[in-house]
Amino acid sequence: MFNFEFYAPTRVVFGRGVESRTGRLLKELGVSRVLIHYGGGSVVRSGLLDRVAASLDEAGVAHTQLGGVVPNPRLPKIREGTELAMQFGAELILAVGGGSVIDSSKAIAYALADPDHDVWDLYCGKRKAAGCFPVACVLTIAAAGSEMSNSSVITNEETGEKRGYRDNQCRLKFAVMNPELTVTLPAYQTAAGCTDIMMHTLERYFTQGGNMELTDRIAEGLLRTVMKNALILRDDPANYDARAEVMWASSLSHNDLTGLGADGMDFVPHGLEHELGGMFDVTHGAGLAAVWPSWARYVYKDCLPRFVQFAVNVMGIAPKNTDKETALAGIAALEEFFRSIHMPVTLKELGVEPTEAQILAMAASFARNAGGKKGTAKVMREADMAAVYRMAL
Ligand code: NZQ
Ligand code: ZN
């Protein structure tokens, strides 16, 4: 077990109807002016935006609004939000939506704290954030885990780059989580969300050593719980308890809990997806499902004990004659699970057919951004990344 620090300062308010408490939660923070940030309109259609605004009115919190955040959130909207928040004198950014809206809010919050520098500098690794305005959310999709993570991911359309930036300063002040709000999600988004949740734990699971037994059991329990409830939601999308299980898993899977004591995080599948997202604007969770089986088959021999443990403890595989056979059976079982919730398991199924030149460009961009190499299951360099894209075709 390696030393670790666990920092999860976000206040979680969870359950039916809790969005009505948003105004009071802001008031408790001493906040009186807020920018409400939202996406493409689902929160308008569901009436959630009006309910949240009414809660702020009741608490005497002044607010202005900016919608239009798209999945894989873009820089121009962040610049627009920064400008509006400054003019309005916003003291906090309230994201009403999913990972894309929260991440756009985090980027606005960084920009507000340091208006003399370009916020994109943070995402391309040029500098660290000087500060971050407070951010909070009313969550509408269980997926990215941004409500408790220290990460945000944005896309620069001009360069086709999708980049993440991690910094504890952006941890949310509070996250309002009502599982009922996720019932209106399209089935594809529910499934992509479940995939992303699983992936945040899997990215922490395939390491070379130092793993804590307790962390492993939490990770395995989370993975099994998400798979079970993803299948329930496939057949019964309005099932409250399943929505609740998955929503809480979303937060726990990316607040570091499922990787404590390990020797780092892999995050190569995420890096592969981020390049796909930057170039082809794919749905994040679906992009992960499309590359994971190929990545796993490429790396499993270098991380065999963990792939065997995963096969037995998570996928319920009875040990086979050799460890390699057991590991491969575990990978095939997860691939089959993705199929069963209608996730793509190849790039073609994802609707993307990159040319060889595009594969080389994505691999080069990933490797450059990662400083030449990345991964704990197997250290991957540019040629390895390109090989996985080719396998995933
Ligand atoms: O924009 P609206 O109209 O709201 O529609 C959204 C969007 O089309 C829709 N949706 C959300 N809640 C809904 C709903 N539709 C009906 N009813 C509801 N209750 O779902 C679509 C996807 O929303 P989005 O916010 O993009 O989903 P998600 O939470 O999966 O976020 C994806 C983004 O987060 C990044 C991804 O790369 C991607 O850009 N990630 C952020 C992370 C982080 N900050 O820690 C970690 C992740 O690994 C990930 O990279
Ligand atoms: Zn993710």
CSV table of C-alpha atoms and ligand atoms in Angstrom, one decimal:
chain,number,residue,atom,x,y,z
A,1,MET,CA,0.0,0.0,0.0
A,2,PHE,CA,1.4,3.4,-1.0
A,3,ASN,CA,0.9,6.6,1.0
A,4,PHE,CA,-2.1,8.7,-0.1
A,5,GLU,CA,-4.0,11.9,0.5
A,6,PHE,CA,-7.8,11.8,0.2
A,7,TYR,CA,-9.5,15.1,-0.3
A,8,ALA,CA,-13.3,15.1,-1.0
A,9,PRO,CA,-14.6,18.5,0.3
A,10,THR,CA,-17.8,18.6,-1.7
A,11,ARG,CA,-21.0,18.7,0.3
A,12,VAL,CA,-23.4,16.1,-1.2
A,13,VAL,CA,-27.2,16.6,-0.9
A,14,PHE,CA,-28.8,13.5,-2.3
A,15,GLY,CA,-32.3,12.2,-2.8
A,16,ARG,CA,-35.8,13.0,-4.1
A,17,GLY,CA,-36.7,16.7,-4.4
A,18,VAL,CA,-33.4,18.0,-3.1
A,19,GLU,CA,-33.1,20.6,-5.9
A,20,SER,CA,-35.6,22.7,-4.0
A,21,ARG,CA,-32.8,23.3,-1.4
A,22,THR,CA,-30.4,24.9,-3.9
A,23,GLY,CA,-31.2,28.5,-2.9
A,24,ARG,CA,-30.7,27.8,0.8
A,25,LEU,CA,-27.4,26.0,0.2
A,26,LEU,CA,-26.1,29.0,-1.7
A,27,LYS,CA,-27.3,31.3,1.1
A,28,GLU,CA,-25.5,29.2,3.6
A,29,LEU,CA,-22.3,29.8,1.6
A,30,GLY,CA,-22.9,33.5,1.9
A,31,VAL,CA,-23.4,33.8,-1.9
A,32,SER,CA,-25.9,36.3,-3.2
A,33,ARG,CA,-25.1,36.6,-7.0
A,34,VAL,CA,-24.9,33.5,-9.2
A,35,LEU,CA,-24.4,32.6,-12.9
A,36,ILE,CA,-26.6,29.6,-13.7
A,37,HIS,CA,-25.0,27.6,-16.5
A,38,TYR,CA,-26.8,24.8,-18.4
A,39,GLY,CA,-26.7,22.8,-21.6
A,40,GLY,CA,-28.7,22.3,-24.8
A,41,GLY,CA,-32.1,22.6,-23.3
A,42,SER,CA,-33.0,19.3,-21.4
A,43,VAL,CA,-33.3,21.3,-18.2
A,44,VAL,CA,-35.6,23.9,-19.8
A,45,ARG,CA,-37.9,21.2,-21.2
A,46,SER,CA,-38.0,19.3,-17.9
A,47,GLY,CA,-38.8,22.4,-15.9
A,48,LEU,CA,-35.8,21.9,-13.7
A,49,LEU,CA,-34.2,25.2,-14.6
A,50,ASP,CA,-37.4,27.1,-13.5
A,51,ARG,CA,-37.5,25.1,-10.3
A,52,VAL,CA,-33.9,25.9,-9.5
A,53,ALA,CA,-34.4,29.6,-10.3
A,54,ALA,CA,-37.5,29.7,-8.1
A,55,SER,CA,-35.4,28.2,-5.2
A,56,LEU,CA,-32.8,30.9,-5.7
A,57,ASP,CA,-35.5,33.6,-5.8
A,58,GLU,CA,-37.0,32.3,-2.6
A,59,ALA,CA,-33.6,32.5,-0.9
A,60,GLY,CA,-33.0,36.0,-2.2
A,61,VAL,CA,-30.1,34.9,-4.4
A,62,ALA,CA,-29.8,37.0,-7.6
A,63,HIS,CA,-29.0,35.1,-10.8
A,64,THR,CA,-28.4,35.4,-14.5
A,65,GLN,CA,-28.4,32.4,-16.9
A,66,LEU,CA,-26.3,31.1,-19.7
A,67,GLY,CA,-27.3,27.9,-21.6
A,68,GLY,CA,-25.9,26.3,-24.8
A,69,VAL,CA,-23.1,24.1,-23.4
A,70,VAL,CA,-22.6,21.2,-25.7
A,71,PRO,CA,-21.2,17.7,-24.8
A,72,ASN,CA,-17.4,18.0,-25.1
A,73,PRO,CA,-17.7,21.7,-24.0
A,74,ARG,CA,-16.1,24.4,-26.1
A,75,LEU,CA,-13.9,27.4,-25.4
A,76,PRO,CA,-16.1,30.1,-26.9
A,77,LYS,CA,-19.0,29.3,-24.5
A,78,ILE,CA,-16.5,29.5,-21.6
A,79,ARG,CA,-15.3,32.9,-22.8
A,80,GLU,CA,-18.9,34.0,-23.1
A,81,GLY,CA,-19.7,32.8,-19.6
A,82,THR,CA,-16.7,34.4,-18.1
A,83,GLU,CA,-17.7,37.8,-19.7
A,84,LEU,CA,-21.3,37.5,-18.5
A,85,ALA,CA,-20.3,36.4,-15.0
A,86,MET,CA,-17.9,39.4,-14.7
A,87,GLN,CA,-20.5,41.9,-15.9
A,88,PHE,CA,-23.1,40.4,-13.5
A,89,GLY,CA,-20.7,40.2,-10.6
A,90,ALA,CA,-21.3,36.5,-10.0
A,91,GLU,CA,-19.8,35.1,-6.9
A,92,LEU,CA,-20.4,31.4,-7.8
A,93,ILE,CA,-21.1,29.4,-11.0
A,94,LEU,CA,-24.1,27.0,-10.5
A,95,ALA,CA,-24.0,24.2,-13.1
A,96,VAL,CA,-27.4,22.7,-13.8
A,97,GLY,CA,-26.6,19.7,-16.0
A,98,GLY,CA,-24.0,17.0,-16.5
A,99,GLY,CA,-20.2,16.7,-16.8
A,100,SER,CA,-20.1,19.0,-19.8
A,101,VAL,CA,-21.9,21.9,-18.0
A,102,ILE,CA,-19.9,21.3,-14.8
A,103,ASP,CA,-16.6,21.3,-16.7
A,104,SER,CA,-17.6,24.5,-18.6
A,105,SER,CA,-18.4,26.0,-15.2
A,106,LYS,CA,-15.1,25.0,-13.7
A,107,ALA,CA,-13.3,26.6,-16.7
A,108,ILE,CA,-15.3,29.8,-16.3
A,109,ALA,CA,-14.4,29.8,-12.6
A,110,TYR,CA,-10.6,29.5,-13.3
A,111,ALA,CA,-10.9,32.3,-15.9
A,112,LEU,CA,-12.7,34.6,-13.4
A,113,ALA,CA,-10.0,34.1,-10.8
A,114,ASP,CA,-7.2,35.0,-13.3
A,115,PRO,CA,-8.8,37.2,-16.1
A,116,ASP,CA,-5.4,38.4,-17.4
A,117,HIS,CA,-4.4,34.9,-18.7
A,118,ASP,CA,-6.0,32.6,-21.3
A,119,VAL,CA,-7.8,29.8,-19.5
A,120,TRP,CA,-6.8,27.4,-22.3
A,121,ASP,CA,-3.2,27.6,-21.0
A,122,LEU,CA,-4.2,25.4,-18.1
A,123,TYR,CA,-5.5,22.7,-20.4
A,124,CYS,CA,-2.5,22.6,-22.6
A,125,GLY,CA,-0.2,22.4,-19.6
A,126,LYS,CA,1.4,25.9,-19.9
A,127,ARG,CA,0.7,26.9,-16.3
A,128,LYS,CA,-1.2,26.1,-13.1
A,129,ALA,CA,-4.4,27.9,-12.0
A,130,ALA,CA,-3.9,31.0,-9.9
A,131,GLY,CA,-7.3,30.4,-8.3
A,132,CYS,CA,-10.8,29.3,-8.9
A,133,PHE,CA,-14.2,30.9,-8.2
A,134,PRO,CA,-16.6,28.7,-6.3
A,135,VAL,CA,-18.6,26.2,-8.3
A,136,ALA,CA,-21.7,24.1,-7.3
A,137,CYS,CA,-24.1,21.9,-9.3
A,138,VAL,CA,-27.5,20.4,-9.6
A,139,LEU,CA,-26.6,17.1,-11.4
A,140,THR,CA,-28.8,15.7,-14.2
A,141,ILE,CA,-26.8,12.7,-15.4
A,142,ALA,CA,-24.7,10.0,-13.7
A,143,ALA,CA,-21.6,9.7,-15.7
A,144,ALA,CA,-18.5,11.9,-15.6
A,145,GLY,CA,-18.2,12.3,-11.8
A,146,SER,CA,-17.2,15.9,-12.2
A,147,GLU,CA,-19.4,16.7,-9.3
A,148,MET,CA,-16.8,15.4,-7.0
A,149,SER,CA,-13.6,15.2,-9.1
A,150,ASN,CA,-10.8,17.7,-9.3
A,151,SER,CA,-10.9,17.5,-13.1
A,152,SER,CA,-12.4,19.3,-16.0
A,153,VAL,CA,-12.2,18.5,-19.7
A,154,ILE,CA,-12.8,21.0,-22.5
A,155,THR,CA,-12.3,21.2,-26.2
A,156,ASN,CA,-10.6,23.7,-28.4
A,157,GLU,CA,-12.5,23.5,-31.6
A,158,GLU,CA,-9.8,25.5,-33.5
A,159,THR,CA,-7.1,23.0,-32.8
A,160,GLY,CA,-9.3,19.9,-32.5
A,161,GLU,CA,-7.8,19.2,-29.0
A,162,LYS,CA,-9.8,17.9,-26.1
A,163,ARG,CA,-7.8,18.3,-22.9
A,164,GLY,CA,-8.2,17.8,-19.2
A,165,TYR,CA,-6.9,19.8,-16.3
A,166,ARG,CA,-6.8,18.5,-12.7
A,167,ASP,CA,-6.6,20.9,-9.7
A,168,ASN,CA,-8.1,20.6,-6.2
A,169,GLN,CA,-9.1,24.3,-6.3
A,170,CYS,CA,-12.1,23.4,-8.6
A,171,ARG,CA,-13.7,20.9,-6.2
A,172,LEU,CA,-17.4,21.8,-6.0
A,173,LYS,CA,-18.8,23.5,-2.9
A,174,PHE,CA,-21.9,21.3,-3.1
A,175,ALA,CA,-23.6,18.8,-5.4
A,176,VAL,CA,-27.3,18.5,-5.4
A,177,MET,CA,-28.2,15.0,-6.6
A,178,ASN,CA,-31.7,13.9,-7.2
A,179,PRO,CA,-31.7,10.5,-9.0
A,180,GLU,CA,-35.3,11.3,-10.3
A,181,LEU,CA,-33.8,14.0,-12.5
A,182,THR,CA,-32.0,11.4,-14.6
A,183,VAL,CA,-35.1,9.6,-15.7
A,184,THR,CA,-35.5,11.8,-18.7
A,185,LEU,CA,-32.1,10.7,-20.1
A,186,PRO,CA,-32.0,9.0,-23.5
A,187,ALA,CA,-31.2,5.3,-23.0
A,188,TYR,CA,-27.9,5.8,-24.9
A,189,GLN,CA,-26.8,8.5,-22.5
A,190,THR,CA,-27.7,6.3,-19.5
A,191,ALA,CA,-25.6,3.5,-20.8
A,192,ALA,CA,-22.7,5.7,-21.8
A,193,GLY,CA,-22.8,7.2,-18.3
A,194,CYS,CA,-22.7,3.8,-16.7
A,195,THR,CA,-19.7,2.9,-18.9
A,196,ASP,CA,-17.9,6.1,-18.0
A,197,ILE,CA,-18.5,5.4,-14.3
A,198,MET,CA,-17.1,1.9,-14.6
A,199,MET,CA,-14.1,3.2,-16.5
A,200,HIS,CA,-13.1,5.7,-13.8
A,201,THR,CA,-12.7,2.8,-11.4
A,202,LEU,CA,-11.1,0.5,-14.0
A,203,GLU,CA,-8.5,3.2,-14.8
A,204,ARG,CA,-7.5,3.0,-11.2
A,205,TYR,CA,-7.7,-0.8,-10.9
A,206,PHE,CA,-5.1,-1.9,-13.5
A,207,THR,CA,-1.9,-1.0,-11.7
A,208,GLN,CA,1.4,-2.8,-11.0
A,209,GLY,CA,1.3,-2.9,-7.2
A,210,GLY,CA,0.6,-1.4,-3.9
A,211,ASN,CA,-3.1,-1.9,-4.0
A,212,MET,CA,-5.1,-1.9,-0.8
A,213,GLU,CA,-7.4,-4.8,-0.1
A,214,LEU,CA,-10.1,-2.4,1.1
A,215,THR,CA,-9.8,-0.2,-2.0
A,216,ASP,CA,-10.0,-3.3,-4.2
A,217,ARG,CA,-13.2,-4.5,-2.5
A,218,ILE,CA,-14.8,-1.1,-2.8
A,219,ALA,CA,-13.8,-0.9,-6.5
A,220,GLU,CA,-15.1,-4.4,-7.3
A,221,GLY,CA,-18.3,-3.7,-5.4
A,222,LEU,CA,-18.8,-0.5,-7.3
A,223,LEU,CA,-18.2,-2.2,-10.7
A,224,ARG,CA,-20.6,-5.0,-9.9
A,225,THR,CA,-23.2,-2.6,-8.6
A,226,VAL,CA,-23.1,-0.4,-11.7
A,227,MET,CA,-23.3,-3.4,-14.1
A,228,LYS,CA,-26.3,-4.8,-12.2
A,229,ASN,CA,-28.1,-1.5,-12.2
A,230,ALA,CA,-27.2,-0.6,-15.8
A,231,LEU,CA,-29.1,-3.7,-16.8
A,232,ILE,CA,-32.1,-2.8,-14.6
A,233,LEU,CA,-32.2,0.6,-16.2
A,234,ARG,CA,-31.9,-0.8,-19.7
A,235,ASP,CA,-35.2,-2.6,-19.1
A,236,ASP,CA,-36.8,-0.2,-16.6
A,237,PRO,CA,-35.5,3.3,-17.1
A,238,ALA,CA,-37.7,4.8,-14.4
A,239,ASN,CA,-36.5,2.6,-11.6
A,240,TYR,CA,-35.6,5.0,-8.8
A,241,ASP,CA,-33.4,2.7,-6.8
A,242,ALA,CA,-31.3,1.8,-9.8
A,243,ARG,CA,-31.0,5.5,-10.8
A,244,ALA,CA,-29.8,6.2,-7.2
A,245,GLU,CA,-27.2,3.5,-7.1
A,246,VAL,CA,-25.7,4.6,-10.4
A,247,MET,CA,-25.8,8.3,-9.4
A,248,TRP,CA,-23.9,7.7,-6.2
A,249,ALA,CA,-21.4,5.4,-8.0
A,250,SER,CA,-20.8,8.2,-10.5
A,251,SER,CA,-19.4,10.4,-7.6
A,252,LEU,CA,-17.5,7.7,-5.8
A,253,SER,CA,-15.9,6.4,-8.9
A,254,HIS,CA,-14.1,9.7,-9.7
A,255,ASN,CA,-13.5,11.2,-6.3
A,256,ASP,CA,-10.4,9.0,-5.9
A,257,LEU,CA,-11.9,6.6,-3.4
A,258,THR,CA,-11.6,3.6,-5.7
A,259,GLY,CA,-7.8,4.0,-6.2
A,260,LEU,CA,-6.4,4.9,-2.8
A,261,GLY,CA,-3.1,3.2,-2.0
A,262,ALA,CA,-2.3,2.2,-5.5
A,263,ASP,CA,0.7,3.2,-7.6
A,264,GLY,CA,-1.1,5.7,-9.8
A,265,MET,CA,-3.8,5.8,-12.4
A,266,ASP,CA,-3.7,4.3,-15.9
A,267,PHE,CA,-6.1,6.6,-17.9
A,268,VAL,CA,-4.9,5.4,-21.3
A,269,PRO,CA,-8.4,4.5,-22.4
A,270,HIS,CA,-9.4,8.0,-21.4
A,271,GLY,CA,-6.6,9.5,-23.3
A,272,LEU,CA,-7.5,7.5,-26.4
A,273,GLU,CA,-11.1,8.7,-26.1
A,274,HIS,CA,-10.1,12.3,-25.6
A,275,GLU,CA,-8.4,12.3,-29.0
A,276,LEU,CA,-11.4,10.7,-30.6
A,277,GLY,CA,-13.6,13.3,-28.9
A,278,GLY,CA,-11.4,16.2,-30.1
A,279,MET,CA,-11.3,14.9,-33.7
A,280,PHE,CA,-14.8,13.3,-34.1
A,281,ASP,CA,-16.9,14.7,-31.2
A,282,VAL,CA,-18.1,11.3,-29.9
A,283,THR,CA,-20.1,10.7,-26.7
A,284,HIS,CA,-17.4,10.2,-24.0
A,285,GLY,CA,-18.7,6.9,-22.5
A,286,ALA,CA,-19.4,5.3,-25.8
A,287,GLY,CA,-15.9,6.2,-27.0
A,288,LEU,CA,-14.5,4.5,-24.0
A,289,ALA,CA,-16.4,1.3,-24.6
A,290,ALA,CA,-15.2,1.4,-28.2
A,291,VAL,CA,-11.5,1.4,-27.3
A,292,TRP,CA,-11.5,-0.5,-23.9
A,293,PRO,CA,-11.6,-4.2,-25.2
A,294,SER,CA,-8.8,-3.5,-27.7
A,295,TRP,CA,-6.7,-1.6,-25.1
A,296,ALA,CA,-7.3,-4.5,-22.6
A,297,ARG,CA,-6.2,-7.2,-25.1
A,298,TYR,CA,-3.1,-5.1,-25.9
A,299,VAL,CA,-1.9,-4.6,-22.3
A,300,TYR,CA,-3.2,-7.6,-20.2
A,301,LYS,CA,0.0,-9.7,-20.3
A,302,ASP,CA,1.8,-6.8,-18.7
A,303,CYS,CA,-0.7,-6.6,-15.8
A,304,LEU,CA,-1.8,-10.2,-15.6
A,305,PRO,CA,-2.5,-10.6,-11.9
A,306,ARG,CA,-4.8,-7.6,-11.9
A,307,PHE,CA,-6.6,-8.8,-15.0
A,308,VAL,CA,-7.1,-12.3,-13.4
A,309,GLN,CA,-8.4,-10.7,-10.2
A,310,PHE,CA,-10.8,-8.5,-12.3
A,311,ALA,CA,-12.0,-11.6,-14.2
A,312,VAL,CA,-12.8,-13.6,-11.1
A,313,ASN,CA,-13.9,-10.9,-8.6
A,314,VAL,CA,-15.8,-8.6,-11.0
A,315,MET,CA,-16.9,-10.6,-14.0
A,316,GLY,CA,-17.5,-13.9,-12.1
A,317,ILE,CA,-15.2,-16.0,-14.3
A,318,ALA,CA,-14.3,-19.4,-12.8
A,319,PRO,CA,-10.4,-19.7,-13.1
A,320,LYS,CA,-9.4,-21.4,-16.3
A,321,ASN,CA,-6.3,-23.6,-17.0
A,322,THR,CA,-4.0,-20.6,-17.4
A,323,ASP,CA,-4.0,-17.0,-16.1
A,324,LYS,CA,-3.9,-15.7,-19.6
A,325,GLU,CA,-7.1,-17.6,-20.4
A,326,THR,CA,-8.8,-16.3,-17.3
A,327,ALA,CA,-7.8,-12.8,-18.0
A,328,LEU,CA,-9.0,-13.0,-21.6
A,329,ALA,CA,-12.3,-14.4,-20.5
A,330,GLY,CA,-12.8,-11.5,-18.1
A,331,ILE,CA,-12.1,-9.0,-20.9
A,332,ALA,CA,-14.6,-10.8,-23.2
A,333,ALA,CA,-17.2,-10.8,-20.5
A,334,LEU,CA,-16.9,-7.0,-20.0
A,335,GLU,CA,-17.1,-6.6,-23.8
A,336,GLU,CA,-20.2,-8.6,-23.8
A,337,PHE,CA,-21.7,-6.5,-21.0
A,338,PHE,CA,-21.1,-3.4,-23.1
A,339,ARG,CA,-22.9,-5.0,-26.0
A,340,SER,CA,-25.8,-5.9,-23.7
A,341,ILE,CA,-26.3,-2.2,-22.8
A,342,HIS,CA,-26.0,-1.3,-26.5
A,343,MET,CA,-22.6,0.3,-26.3
A,344,PRO,CA,-20.2,0.1,-29.2
A,345,VAL,CA,-17.1,-2.1,-28.8
A,346,THR,CA,-15.3,-1.0,-31.9
A,347,LEU,CA,-14.7,2.3,-33.6
A,348,LYS,CA,-16.9,1.2,-36.5
A,349,GLU,CA,-19.8,0.6,-34.1
A,350,LEU,CA,-19.1,4.0,-32.6
A,351,GLY,CA,-19.6,5.4,-36.1
A,352,VAL,CA,-16.0,6.5,-36.6
A,353,GLU,CA,-13.6,5.2,-39.2
A,354,PRO,CA,-10.3,7.0,-38.9
A,355,THR,CA,-7.8,6.8,-41.7
A,356,GLU,CA,-4.3,5.7,-41.0
A,357,ALA,CA,-3.2,9.4,-41.1
A,358,GLN,CA,-5.9,10.3,-38.5
A,359,ILE,CA,-4.8,7.3,-36.3
A,360,LEU,CA,-1.2,8.5,-36.4
A,361,ALA,CA,-2.3,12.1,-35.7
A,362,MET,CA,-4.4,11.0,-32.7
A,363,ALA,CA,-1.5,8.9,-31.3
A,364,ALA,CA,1.0,11.7,-31.8
A,365,SER,CA,-1.3,14.2,-30.1
A,366,PHE,CA,-2.0,11.9,-27.2
A,367,ALA,CA,1.7,11.1,-26.7
A,368,ARG,CA,2.8,14.7,-27.0
A,369,ASN,CA,0.2,15.8,-24.4
A,370,ALA,CA,1.2,12.9,-22.1
A,371,GLY,CA,4.9,13.8,-22.3
A,372,GLY,CA,5.8,10.8,-24.4
A,373,LYS,CA,4.3,8.0,-22.4
A,374,LYS,CA,1.3,7.0,-20.2
A,375,GLY,CA,-0.2,4.1,-18.4
A,376,THR,CA,0.2,1.9,-15.3
A,377,ALA,CA,-1.2,-1.4,-16.7
A,378,LYS,CA,1.5,-1.0,-19.5
A,379,VAL,CA,3.5,2.0,-20.3
A,380,MET,CA,2.2,3.1,-23.6
A,381,ARG,CA,4.1,5.2,-26.2
A,382,GLU,CA,3.0,6.7,-29.5
A,383,ALA,CA,3.3,3.5,-31.4
A,384,ASP,CA,1.3,1.5,-28.8
A,385,MET,CA,-1.4,4.1,-28.9
A,386,ALA,CA,-1.7,3.9,-32.7
A,387,ALA,CA,-1.7,0.0,-32.4
A,388,VAL,CA,-4.7,0.1,-30.1
A,389,TYR,CA,-6.6,2.4,-32.4
A,390,ARG,CA,-5.9,0.0,-35.3
A,391,MET,CA,-7.1,-3.0,-33.2
A,392,ALA,CA,-10.3,-1.1,-32.3
A,393,LEU,CA,-11.2,-0.4,-35.9
B,1,NZQ,O1,-27.3,19.5,-23.1
B,1,NZQ,P1,-28.6,18.9,-22.6
B,1,NZQ,O2,-29.8,19.4,-23.4
B,1,NZQ,O3,-28.8,19.1,-21.1
B,1,NZQ,O4,-28.5,17.4,-22.9
B,1,NZQ,C1,-27.5,16.5,-22.3
B,1,NZQ,C2,-26.4,16.1,-23.3
B,1,NZQ,O5,-26.9,16.0,-24.6
B,1,NZQ,C3,-28.1,15.2,-22.0
B,1,NZQ,N1,-28.7,15.3,-20.6
B,1,NZQ,C4,-28.1,15.5,-19.5
B,1,NZQ,N2,-28.9,15.4,-18.4
B,1,NZQ,C5,-30.1,15.0,-19.0
B,1,NZQ,C6,-30.0,15.0,-20.4
B,1,NZQ,N3,-31.0,14.7,-21.2
B,1,NZQ,C7,-32.2,14.4,-20.6
B,1,NZQ,N4,-32.4,14.4,-19.3
B,1,NZQ,C8,-31.4,14.7,-18.5
B,1,NZQ,N5,-31.6,14.7,-17.1
B,1,NZQ,O6,-27.1,14.3,-22.0
B,1,NZQ,C9,-26.1,14.7,-22.9
B,1,NZQ,C10,-24.7,14.5,-22.3
B,1,NZQ,O7,-24.5,15.4,-21.3
B,1,NZQ,P2,-23.0,15.6,-20.7
B,1,NZQ,O8,-23.0,16.7,-19.7
B,1,NZQ,O9,-22.1,15.8,-21.9
B,1,NZQ,O10,-22.7,14.2,-20.1
B,1,NZQ,P3,-21.6,13.7,-19.2
B,1,NZQ,O11,-21.9,13.9,-17.8
B,1,NZQ,O12,-21.3,12.3,-19.7
B,1,NZQ,O13,-20.3,14.6,-19.5
B,1,NZQ,C11,-19.4,14.3,-20.5
B,1,NZQ,C12,-18.2,15.3,-20.5
B,1,NZQ,O14,-17.5,15.2,-19.3
B,1,NZQ,C13,-16.2,14.9,-19.6
B,1,NZQ,C14,-16.2,14.2,-20.9
B,1,NZQ,O15,-15.0,14.1,-21.6
B,1,NZQ,C15,-17.3,15.0,-21.6
B,1,NZQ,O16,-16.7,16.2,-22.2
B,1,NZQ,N6,-15.5,14.2,-18.5
B,1,NZQ,C16,-15.3,15.0,-17.4
B,1,NZQ,C17,-14.7,14.4,-16.3
B,1,NZQ,C18,-14.4,15.2,-15.1
B,1,NZQ,N7,-14.6,16.5,-15.1
B,1,NZQ,O17,-14.0,14.7,-14.0
B,1,NZQ,C19,-14.2,13.1,-16.2
B,1,NZQ,C20,-14.7,12.2,-17.4
B,1,NZQ,O18,-13.7,11.2,-17.6
B,1,NZQ,C21,-14.9,12.9,-18.6
B,1,NZQ,O19,-13.8,13.1,-19.4
B,2,ZN,ZN,-14.6,9.5,-18.1
